[in-house]
DNA sequence: CTATGTGAATTTATTCACAGCA
DNA sequence: TGCTGTGAATAAATTCACATAG
């Protein structure tokens, strides 16, 4: 039976609607860090409050999008006035669970890995890259940005060191194997820079960034006649 | 007048439908490089043809999604058989305008910039990072991966060197200014690694990657109780 | 009998218009 | 009056079911 009768369909629809009543759109979650980044910057500039319109202009998005996104979580602003930047920042951090410091491990201290270690942008979101691993004996023991590179065999110590996030910056051939070991080590979230799909147990979240792939869709959007001949 | 009468609404709907009849979803364009990456890998493994189902399993996506995406551009496969990998690869490259070599410039040879220069993944999509720029006199003139670092004042030479793409890996304070100069130099597409919004003329496409921001939405998806205390 | 290609149904996300509160 | 918060309308994307071609 492929087409259930009308009443059955409507019943199912109602059930699903109730179940998902307060479901947060993934796109909203994707945008929250954008808002947070802007708010942190504005706070740094000494700004104390802002309207959705001004924030929208600043971030080059729509004001109703911002209000709608916030509305999924409650009422954060004051009608007729706007938002207190400090309070709003705290709320968003709470939603994203960024209100505690997250200790992260980096695996693969090559070109990209070293750049990640040196990248100054993680701190504002409360991340602390607390460990680095590699399989190259020449790198093990060396210090990069106050972090001593350890042998990958030490990955099983992550759990007791309260490290629950990992960044994979190894060659694609060993990405899956690295992920497996991270999961064994108790890691619950992975930021993967290897250009491949990674299989993990359902409870672990993986976000993959493939910088070449992002570049690959640029030419499509570029006006014709402007491509190199 | 905010609510047009019924007939007017329907008329407008028809006009919009016709205008957008063959509009390609942005999400489809975003996925094409994923398919391309997988196909290039399979070709390398000696595979010659594949069904949407097998490709879907390999890439961890849905088979109907793949078929739907391709259908926007025409008929690429053979019913009852599947797709010829070599032909399909050529088609996708054509759509994404990756069938010609694109020469790209890198601006900012710091940690991240150097990693980008050394990154081996751009070649498969037909990108050639043909120039690198920095404002640090200590770096200018040095060679990184066969590319000589030039002074940022030389950005205006990009047009005559047939470079139409750029990668920005400079501190956020100078990102906008860098973008302005790139646009003056004739650049039509920018991959921006600075954690900020960049304003460019409408004809220029910008894609921004903020690696810290991607990490920032991981904790939200991680199971409760697993965050560092 | 197999696997593609696609209109239609469904789901998800965006945009709108305005009620409601300061 | 000004700006938030939100149900409703619209748009976009995904998923489905199957007609169709090899």
Coordinates of C-alpha atoms (C1' of nucleotides) in Angstrom, one line a residue:
Chain A
X1 CA 0.0 0.0 0.0
X2 CA 1.6 3.2 -1.1
X3 CA -1.1 5.8 -0.9
X4 CA -2.8 5.7 2.5
X5 CA -6.4 7.0 2.6
X6 CA -7.0 10.7 3.2
X7 CA -7.8 10.4 6.9
X8 CA -4.8 8.3 7.7
X9 CA -2.6 10.8 5.9
X10 CA -4.0 13.7 7.9
X11 CA -3.7 11.8 11.1
X12 CA 0.0 11.2 10.5
X13 CA 0.5 14.8 9.5
X14 CA -0.9 15.9 12.9
X15 CA 1.3 13.5 14.8
X16 CA 4.4 14.7 13.0
X17 CA 3.4 18.3 13.4
X18 CA 3.1 17.9 17.2
X19 CA 6.4 16.0 17.4
X20 CA 8.3 18.6 15.6
X21 CA 6.4 21.6 17.0
X22 CA 9.4 23.2 18.5
X23 CA 12.0 21.8 16.2
X24 CA 14.8 24.2 15.5
X25 CA 15.7 24.6 11.8
X26 CA 19.3 23.5 11.1
X27 CA 19.7 26.7 9.1
X28 CA 19.0 28.7 12.3
X29 CA 21.7 26.9 14.1
X30 CA 24.1 27.5 11.2
X31 CA 23.4 31.3 11.5
X32 CA 23.7 31.7 15.3
X33 CA 27.5 31.7 15.2
X34 CA 27.3 34.5 12.6
X35 CA 25.2 36.6 14.9
X36 CA 27.5 35.7 17.8
X37 CA 30.6 36.8 15.9
X38 CA 29.0 40.1 15.0
X39 CA 27.8 40.7 18.6
X40 CA 31.1 40.0 20.1
X41 CA 32.7 42.5 17.7
X42 CA 30.1 45.1 18.5
X43 CA 30.6 44.6 22.2
X44 CA 34.3 45.0 21.7
X45 CA 33.6 48.3 20.0
X46 CA 31.7 49.4 23.2
X47 CA 28.2 49.1 21.7
X48 CA 25.7 48.1 24.4
X49 CA 22.4 47.5 22.6
X50 CA 21.2 47.2 19.0
X51 CA 18.1 46.7 17.0
X52 CA 17.5 43.7 14.8
X53 CA 17.6 46.2 11.8
X54 CA 21.0 47.6 12.7
X55 CA 22.4 44.1 13.4
X56 CA 21.0 42.9 10.1
X57 CA 22.6 45.7 8.2
X58 CA 25.9 45.1 9.9
X59 CA 25.9 41.4 9.1
X60 CA 24.3 41.8 5.6
X61 CA 21.3 39.7 6.4
X62 CA 17.6 40.4 6.9
X63 CA 16.2 41.7 10.1
X64 CA 13.1 39.4 10.1
X65 CA 15.4 36.5 9.7
X66 CA 17.3 37.5 12.9
X67 CA 14.1 38.0 14.8
X68 CA 12.6 34.7 13.5
X69 CA 15.7 32.8 14.4
X70 CA 15.7 34.2 18.0
X71 CA 12.0 33.5 18.3
X72 CA 12.6 29.8 18.3
X73 CA 14.2 30.1 21.7
X74 CA 12.2 32.7 23.5
X75 CA 12.0 36.4 23.8
X76 CA 15.4 38.0 23.9
X77 CA 14.7 41.6 23.2
X78 CA 12.6 44.6 24.4
X79 CA 9.8 45.7 22.1
X80 CA 10.3 49.2 20.9
X81 CA 13.9 49.2 21.9
X82 CA 16.1 46.3 20.7
X83 CA 18.5 43.9 22.2
X84 CA 21.0 44.2 25.0
X85 CA 24.2 43.0 23.4
X86 CA 25.7 41.4 26.5
X87 CA 22.5 39.6 27.3
X88 CA 21.9 38.4 23.8
X89 CA 25.5 37.1 23.6
X90 CA 25.0 35.1 26.7
X91 CA 21.7 33.6 25.4
X92 CA 23.3 32.6 22.1
X93 CA 26.3 31.1 23.8
X94 CA 23.9 29.1 26.0
X95 CA 22.0 27.7 23.0
X96 CA 25.1 26.7 21.2
X97 CA 26.6 25.3 24.4
X98 CA 29.5 27.7 24.1
X99 CA 29.0 28.9 27.7
X100 CA 31.6 26.4 28.9
X101 CA 35.2 26.1 27.6
X102 CA 35.5 23.2 25.2
X103 CA 38.9 21.5 25.0
X104 CA 39.8 20.3 21.5
X105 CA 42.4 18.1 20.1
X106 CA 44.2 18.6 16.8
X107 CA 45.3 15.5 14.8
X108 CA 47.8 16.1 12.0
X109 CA 50.3 18.8 12.5
X110 CA 51.1 19.4 8.8
X111 CA 50.7 22.6 7.0
X112 CA 47.0 22.9 7.6
X113 CA 47.2 21.6 11.1
X114 CA 49.8 24.1 12.1
X115 CA 47.8 26.9 10.6
X116 CA 44.8 25.7 12.7
X117 CA 46.9 25.7 15.9
X118 CA 48.1 29.2 15.2
X119 CA 44.6 30.5 14.2
X120 CA 43.5 33.1 16.7
X121 CA 39.8 32.8 16.0
X122 CA 38.9 29.9 18.2
X123 CA 39.2 31.7 21.5
X124 CA 36.1 33.9 21.1
X125 CA 33.9 30.9 20.9
X126 CA 35.4 29.4 24.0
X127 CA 37.6 26.8 22.3
X128 CA 40.9 25.7 23.7
X129 CA 43.1 23.6 21.5
X130 CA 44.6 21.7 24.3
X131 CA 46.4 18.9 22.5
X132 CA 48.0 18.1 19.2
X133 CA 48.9 14.7 17.7
X134 CA 50.9 13.4 14.8
X135 CA 52.5 10.2 13.6
X136 CA 55.8 11.8 12.4
X137 CA 58.6 11.1 15.0
X138 CA 60.3 14.2 13.8
X139 CA 57.3 16.3 15.0
X140 CA 56.5 14.5 18.2
X141 CA 57.8 16.3 21.2
X142 CA 58.1 19.7 19.4
X143 CA 56.1 22.6 20.6
X144 CA 53.7 24.6 18.5
X145 CA 52.0 27.5 20.1
X146 CA 52.4 26.2 23.7
X147 CA 51.1 22.8 22.7
X148 CA 53.4 19.8 22.7
X149 CA 52.9 17.4 19.8
X150 CA 52.2 13.9 21.0
X151 CA 52.2 10.5 19.3
X152 CA 48.8 9.4 17.8
X153 CA 49.0 6.3 20.0
X154 CA 48.2 8.7 22.9
X155 CA 44.7 9.4 21.5
X156 CA 43.1 7.1 24.1
X157 CA 44.1 9.6 26.9
X158 CA 41.6 12.1 25.6
X159 CA 38.7 11.0 27.7
X160 CA 40.5 11.4 31.0
X161 CA 41.8 14.8 29.8
X162 CA 38.2 16.0 29.3
X163 CA 38.8 16.7 25.6
X164 CA 35.5 16.1 23.7
X165 CA 36.2 17.8 20.4
X166 CA 38.7 17.0 17.7
X167 CA 40.0 18.6 14.5
X168 CA 41.2 16.2 11.8
X169 CA 43.9 17.6 9.5
X170 CA 45.5 14.4 8.3
X171 CA 45.8 13.1 4.7
X172 CA 42.6 11.6 3.4
X173 CA 44.0 8.0 3.4
X174 CA 44.2 8.0 7.2
X175 CA 41.2 10.2 8.0
X176 CA 38.7 7.4 8.6
X177 CA 41.2 5.5 10.8
X178 CA 41.9 8.7 12.8
X179 CA 38.2 9.3 13.3
X180 CA 37.8 5.7 14.6
X181 CA 40.5 6.2 17.2
X182 CA 39.1 9.6 18.2
X183 CA 35.7 8.0 18.8
X184 CA 37.4 5.3 20.9
X185 CA 39.0 8.1 22.8
X186 CA 35.6 9.5 23.7
X187 CA 35.4 12.4 21.2
X188 CA 31.8 13.6 20.5
X189 CA 32.4 16.1 17.8
X190 CA 34.8 16.2 14.8
X191 CA 35.7 19.1 12.5
X192 CA 37.1 17.3 9.5
X193 CA 39.4 19.0 7.0
X194 CA 40.1 15.8 4.9
X195 CA 38.3 15.8 1.6
X196 CA 36.3 12.7 2.2
X197 CA 33.2 11.3 4.0
X198 CA 33.8 9.9 7.4
X199 CA 31.7 7.2 9.1
X200 CA 31.1 7.5 12.8
X201 CA 28.6 6.2 15.3
X202 CA 25.3 8.1 15.4
X203 CA 26.1 9.9 18.6
X204 CA 29.1 11.7 17.1
X205 CA 28.7 14.8 15.0
X206 CA 31.0 15.4 12.1
X207 CA 31.3 18.7 10.2
X208 CA 33.5 18.5 7.1
X209 CA 35.2 21.5 5.5
X210 CA 36.8 20.9 2.1
X211 CA 38.4 24.2 1.1
X212 CA 39.0 23.2 -2.4
X213 CA 35.4 22.2 -2.8
X214 CA 34.2 25.6 -1.7
X215 CA 36.5 27.2 -4.3
X216 CA 35.1 24.8 -6.9
X217 CA 31.7 26.4 -7.0
X218 CA 33.0 29.9 -7.5
X219 CA 33.5 29.7 -11.3
X220 CA 29.9 28.8 -11.7
X221 CA 28.8 32.1 -10.2
X222 CA 31.3 34.2 -12.1
X223 CA 30.1 36.1 -15.1
X224 CA 30.8 34.5 -18.5
X225 CA 33.7 35.9 -20.5
X226 CA 35.7 36.5 -17.3
X227 CA 37.2 33.1 -17.0
X228 CA 40.8 32.6 -18.0
X229 CA 41.1 31.6 -21.6
Chain B
X1 CA -2.1 47.8 -1.1
X2 CA -0.7 44.8 0.6
X3 CA -3.0 41.9 -0.3
X4 CA -3.6 41.9 -4.1
X5 CA -6.8 40.2 -5.3
X6 CA -6.8 36.5 -6.0
X7 CA -6.5 36.8 -9.8
X8 CA -3.6 39.2 -9.5
X9 CA -1.8 36.9 -7.1
X10 CA -2.2 33.9 -9.4
X11 CA -1.0 35.9 -12.4
X12 CA 2.1 36.9 -10.6
X13 CA 2.7 33.4 -9.5
X14 CA 2.5 32.2 -13.1
X15 CA 5.0 34.9 -14.2
X16 CA 7.4 33.9 -11.5
X17 CA 7.0 30.2 -12.3
X18 CA 7.9 30.8 -15.9
X19 CA 10.8 33.0 -15.1
X20 CA 12.3 30.5 -12.7
X21 CA 11.3 27.5 -14.7
X22 CA 14.7 26.2 -15.3
X23 CA 16.4 27.9 -12.3
X24 CA 19.0 25.7 -10.7
X25 CA 18.8 25.3 -6.9
X26 CA 21.8 26.7 -5.1
X27 CA 21.9 23.5 -3.1
X28 CA 22.3 21.5 -6.3
X29 CA 25.4 23.7 -7.2
X30 CA 26.7 23.2 -3.7
X31 CA 26.5 19.4 -4.1
X32 CA 28.0 19.1 -7.6
X33 CA 31.6 19.4 -6.3
X34 CA 30.8 16.6 -3.9
X35 CA 29.8 14.3 -6.7
X36 CA 32.7 15.4 -8.8
X37 CA 35.2 14.7 -6.0
X38 CA 33.7 11.2 -5.6
X39 CA 33.7 10.5 -9.3
X40 CA 37.3 11.6 -9.7
X41 CA 38.3 9.2 -6.9
X42 CA 36.3 6.3 -8.5
X43 CA 37.9 7.0 -11.9
X44 CA 41.3 6.9 -10.2
X45 CA 40.4 3.5 -8.8
X46 CA 39.7 2.3 -12.4
X47 CA 35.9 2.3 -12.1
X48 CA 34.3 3.1 -15.5
X49 CA 30.6 3.3 -14.8
X50 CA 28.3 3.5 -11.7
X51 CA 24.6 3.7 -10.8
X52 CA 23.1 6.5 -8.9
X53 CA 22.5 4.1 -6.1
X54 CA 26.1 3.0 -5.8
X55 CA 27.4 6.6 -6.0
X56 CA 24.9 7.6 -3.4
X57 CA 26.1 4.9 -1.0
X58 CA 29.7 5.8 -1.6
X59 CA 29.0 9.5 -0.9
X60 CA 26.5 8.9 1.9
X61 CA 23.7 10.8 0.2
X62 CA 20.4 9.7 -1.5
X63 CA 20.2 8.3 -5.0
X64 CA 17.1 10.3 -5.9
X65 CA 18.9 13.4 -4.8
X66 CA 21.7 12.7 -7.2
X67 CA 19.3 11.9 -10.1
X68 CA 17.2 15.0 -9.4
X69 CA 20.3 17.2 -9.3
X70 CA 21.5 15.9 -12.7
X71 CA 18.1 16.2 -14.2
X72 CA 18.2 20.0 -14.0
X73 CA 20.9 19.9 -16.7
X74 CA 19.8 17.1 -19.0
X75 CA 20.0 13.4 -19.3
X76 CA 23.5 12.2 -18.3
X77 CA 22.9 8.5 -17.8
X78 CA 21.5 5.4 -19.6
X79 CA 18.3 4.0 -18.3
X80 CA 18.7 0.5 -16.9
X81 CA 22.4 0.9 -16.8
X82 CA 23.8 3.9 -15.0
X83 CA 26.4 6.6 -15.7
X84 CA 29.7 6.5 -17.5
X85 CA 32.0 8.0 -15.0
X86 CA 34.3 9.7 -17.5
X87 CA 31.4 11.3 -19.4
X88 CA 29.6 12.4 -16.2
X89 CA 32.8 13.9 -14.8
X90 CA 33.1 16.0 -18.0
X91 CA 29.5 17.1 -17.8
X92 CA 29.8 18.3 -14.2
X93 CA 33.0 20.1 -14.9
X94 CA 31.3 21.8 -17.8
X95 CA 28.4 23.0 -15.6
X96 CA 30.8 24.3 -12.9
X97 CA 33.0 25.9 -15.5
X98 CA 35.9 23.8 -14.3
X99 CA 36.7 22.6 -17.8
X100 CA 39.3 25.3 -18.1
X101 CA 42.2 25.9 -15.8
X102 CA 41.5 28.8 -13.4
X103 CA 44.4 30.8 -12.3
X104 CA 44.1 32.0 -8.7
X105 CA 46.0 34.5 -6.5
X106 CA 46.6 34.1 -2.8
X107 CA 46.7 37.2 -0.7
X108 CA 48.3 36.8 2.8
X109 CA 51.1 34.3 3.2
X110 CA 50.7 33.8 6.9
X111 CA 50.0 30.5 8.6
X112 CA 46.7 29.9 6.9
X113 CA 47.9 31.3 3.5
X114 CA 51.0 29.1 3.5
X115 CA 48.8 26.1 4.3
X116 CA 46.6 27.0 1.4
X117 CA 49.5 27.3 -1.0
X118 CA 50.8 23.9 0.1
X119 CA 47.3 22.3 0.0
X120 CA 47.3 19.6 -2.7
X121 CA 43.6 19.5 -3.2
X122 CA 43.1 22.4 -5.6
X123 CA 44.6 20.7 -8.7
X124 CA 41.8 18.1 -9.2
X125 CA 39.3 20.9 -9.8
X126 CA 41.6 22.6 -12.2
X127 CA 42.9 25.4 -10.0
X128 CA 46.3 26.8 -10.3
X129 CA 47.5 29.1 -7.5
X130 CA 49.7 31.2 -9.8
X131 CA 50.6 34.1 -7.5
X132 CA 50.9 35.0 -3.9
X133 CA 51.0 38.4 -2.3
X134 CA 51.9 39.8 1.2
X135 CA 52.7 43.2 2.7
X136 CA 55.5 41.9 4.9
X137 CA 58.9 42.9 3.4
X138 CA 60.4 39.9 5.1
X139 CA 58.2 37.5 3.0
X140 CA 58.3 39.4 -0.3
X141 CA 60.6 37.7 -2.7
X142 CA 60.7 34.4 -0.9
X143 CA 59.5 31.3 -2.6
X144 CA 56.7 29.1 -1.3
X145 CA 55.9 26.0 -3.4
X146 CA 57.2 27.4 -6.6
X147 CA 55.4 30.7 -6.2
X148 CA 57.3 33.9 -5.4
X149 CA 55.7 36.1 -2.9
X150 CA 55.0 39.6 -4.3
X151 CA 54.2 42.9 -2.7
X152 CA 50.5 43.6 -2.4
X153 CA 51.0 46.8 -4.5
X154 CA 51.3 44.4 -7.5
X155 CA 47.7 43.3 -7.3
X156 CA 46.8 45.5 -10.2
X157 CA 48.8 43.2 -12.5
X158 CA 46.3 40.4 -12.0
X159 CA 44.2 41.4 -15.0
X160 CA 46.9 41.1 -17.6
X161 CA 48.1 37.9 -16.0
X162 CA 44.7 36.3 -16.6
X163 CA 44.1 35.6 -12.9
X164 CA 40.4 35.9 -12.1
X165 CA 40.1 34.2 -8.8
X166 CA 41.6 35.1 -5.4
X167 CA 41.9 33.6 -2.0
X168 CA 42.0 36.1 1.0
X169 CA 43.9 34.9 4.0
X170 CA 44.8 38.2 5.7
X171 CA 43.8 39.5 9.1
X172 CA 40.2 40.7 9.3
X173 CA 41.2 44.4 9.7
X174 CA 42.6 44.5 6.1
X175 CA 40.2 42.0 4.5
X176 CA 37.8 44.6 3.0
X177 CA 40.7 46.7 1.7
X178 CA 42.2 43.7 0.2
X179 CA 39.0 42.8 -1.5
X180 CA 38.7 46.3 -2.9
X181 CA 42.1 46.0 -4.5
X182 CA 41.4 42.6 -5.9
X183 CA 38.2 43.9 -7.5
X184 CA 40.2 46.7 -9.0
X185 CA 42.6 44.1 -10.3
X186 CA 39.8 42.5 -12.2
X187 CA 39.1 39.5 -9.9
X188 CA 35.6 38.0 -10.3
X189 CA 35.5 35.5 -7.5
X190 CA 36.9 35.5 -4.0
X191 CA 37.3 32.7 -1.4
X192 CA 37.5 34.6 1.9
X193 CA 39.0 33.1 5.0
X194 CA 38.7 36.2 7.1
X195 CA 36.0 36.1 9.7
X196 CA 34.0 39.0 8.4
X197 CA 31.5 40.1 5.8
X198 CA 33.0 41.7 2.7
X199 CA 31.3 44.2 0.4
X200 CA 31.9 43.8 -3.3
X201 CA 30.2 44.9 -6.6
X202 CA 27.3 42.7 -7.6
X203 CA 29.3 41.0 -10.4
X204 CA 31.8 39.6 -8.0
X205 CA 31.0 36.4 -6.1
X206 CA 32.4 35.9 -2.6
X207 CA 32.4 32.7 -0.6
X208 CA 33.5 33.0 3.0
X209 CA 34.9 30.2 5.1
X210 CA 35.2 30.8 8.9
X211 CA 36.7 27.7 10.3
X212 CA 36.1 28.7 13.9
X213 CA 32.5 29.4 13.1
X214 CA 32.0 25.9 11.7
X215 CA 33.5 24.5 14.9
X216 CA 31.2 26.7 16.9
X217 CA 28.1 24.8 15.9
X218 CA 29.5 21.4 16.9
X219 CA 28.8 21.6 20.6
X220 CA 25.1 22.2 19.9
X221 CA 24.8 18.8 18.2
X222 CA 26.9 16.9 20.8
X223 CA 24.9 14.8 23.3
X224 CA 24.3 16.5 26.7
X225 CA 26.6 15.4 29.5
X226 CA 29.5 15.0 27.2
X227 CA 30.7 18.5 27.3
X228 CA 33.8 19.3 29.3
X229 CA 32.9 20.3 32.9
Chain C
dC1 C1' 13.8 -6.4 -15.5
dT2 C1' 16.8 -2.5 -14.2
dA3 C1' 18.0 2.1 -13.3
dT4 C1' 17.1 6.8 -15.0
dG5 C1' 14.4 10.9 -15.2
dT6 C1' 10.6 13.6 -13.5
dG7 C1' 5.9 15.5 -12.1
dA8 C1' 3.7 15.6 -7.8
dA9 C1' 3.6 15.5 -2.8
dT10 C1' 5.8 16.7 1.2
dT11 C1' 8.9 18.9 4.0
dT12 C1' 11.7 22.7 5.3
dA13 C1' 13.0 27.4 5.2
dT14 C1' 12.1 32.3 4.1
dT15 C1' 9.4 36.3 3.8
dC16 C1' 5.6 39.0 5.0
dA17 C1' 2.3 41.8 7.6
dC18 C1' 0.9 43.1 11.6
dA19 C1' -0.5 42.3 16.6
dG20 C1' 1.3 43.5 20.9
dC21 C1' 4.2 45.6 24.1
dA22 C1' 7.4 49.4 25.8
Chain D
dT1 C1' 5.5 55.7 17.7
dG2 C1' 9.2 52.0 17.3
dC3 C1' 10.8 47.5 17.3
dT4 C1' 10.0 42.9 18.7
dG5 C1' 7.8 38.5 18.2
dT6 C1' 5.0 35.4 15.4
dG7 C1' 1.2 33.2 12.7
dA8 C1' 0.3 32.9 8.0
dA9 C1' 1.8 33.1 3.1
dT10 C1' 5.2 32.2 0.0
dA11 C1' 9.2 30.0 -1.8
dA12 C1' 12.8 26.5 -2.0
dA13 C1' 14.3 22.0 -1.5
dT14 C1' 13.7 17.2 -0.6
dT15 C1' 11.4 12.9 -1.1
dC16 C1' 8.4 10.0 -3.4
dA17 C1' 6.3 6.9 -6.9
dC18 C1' 6.3 5.5 -11.1
dA19 C1' 6.4 6.2 -16.2
dT20 C1' 9.8 5.4 -19.5
dA21 C1' 13.8 3.9 -22.0
dG22 C1' 17.4 0.4 -22.7

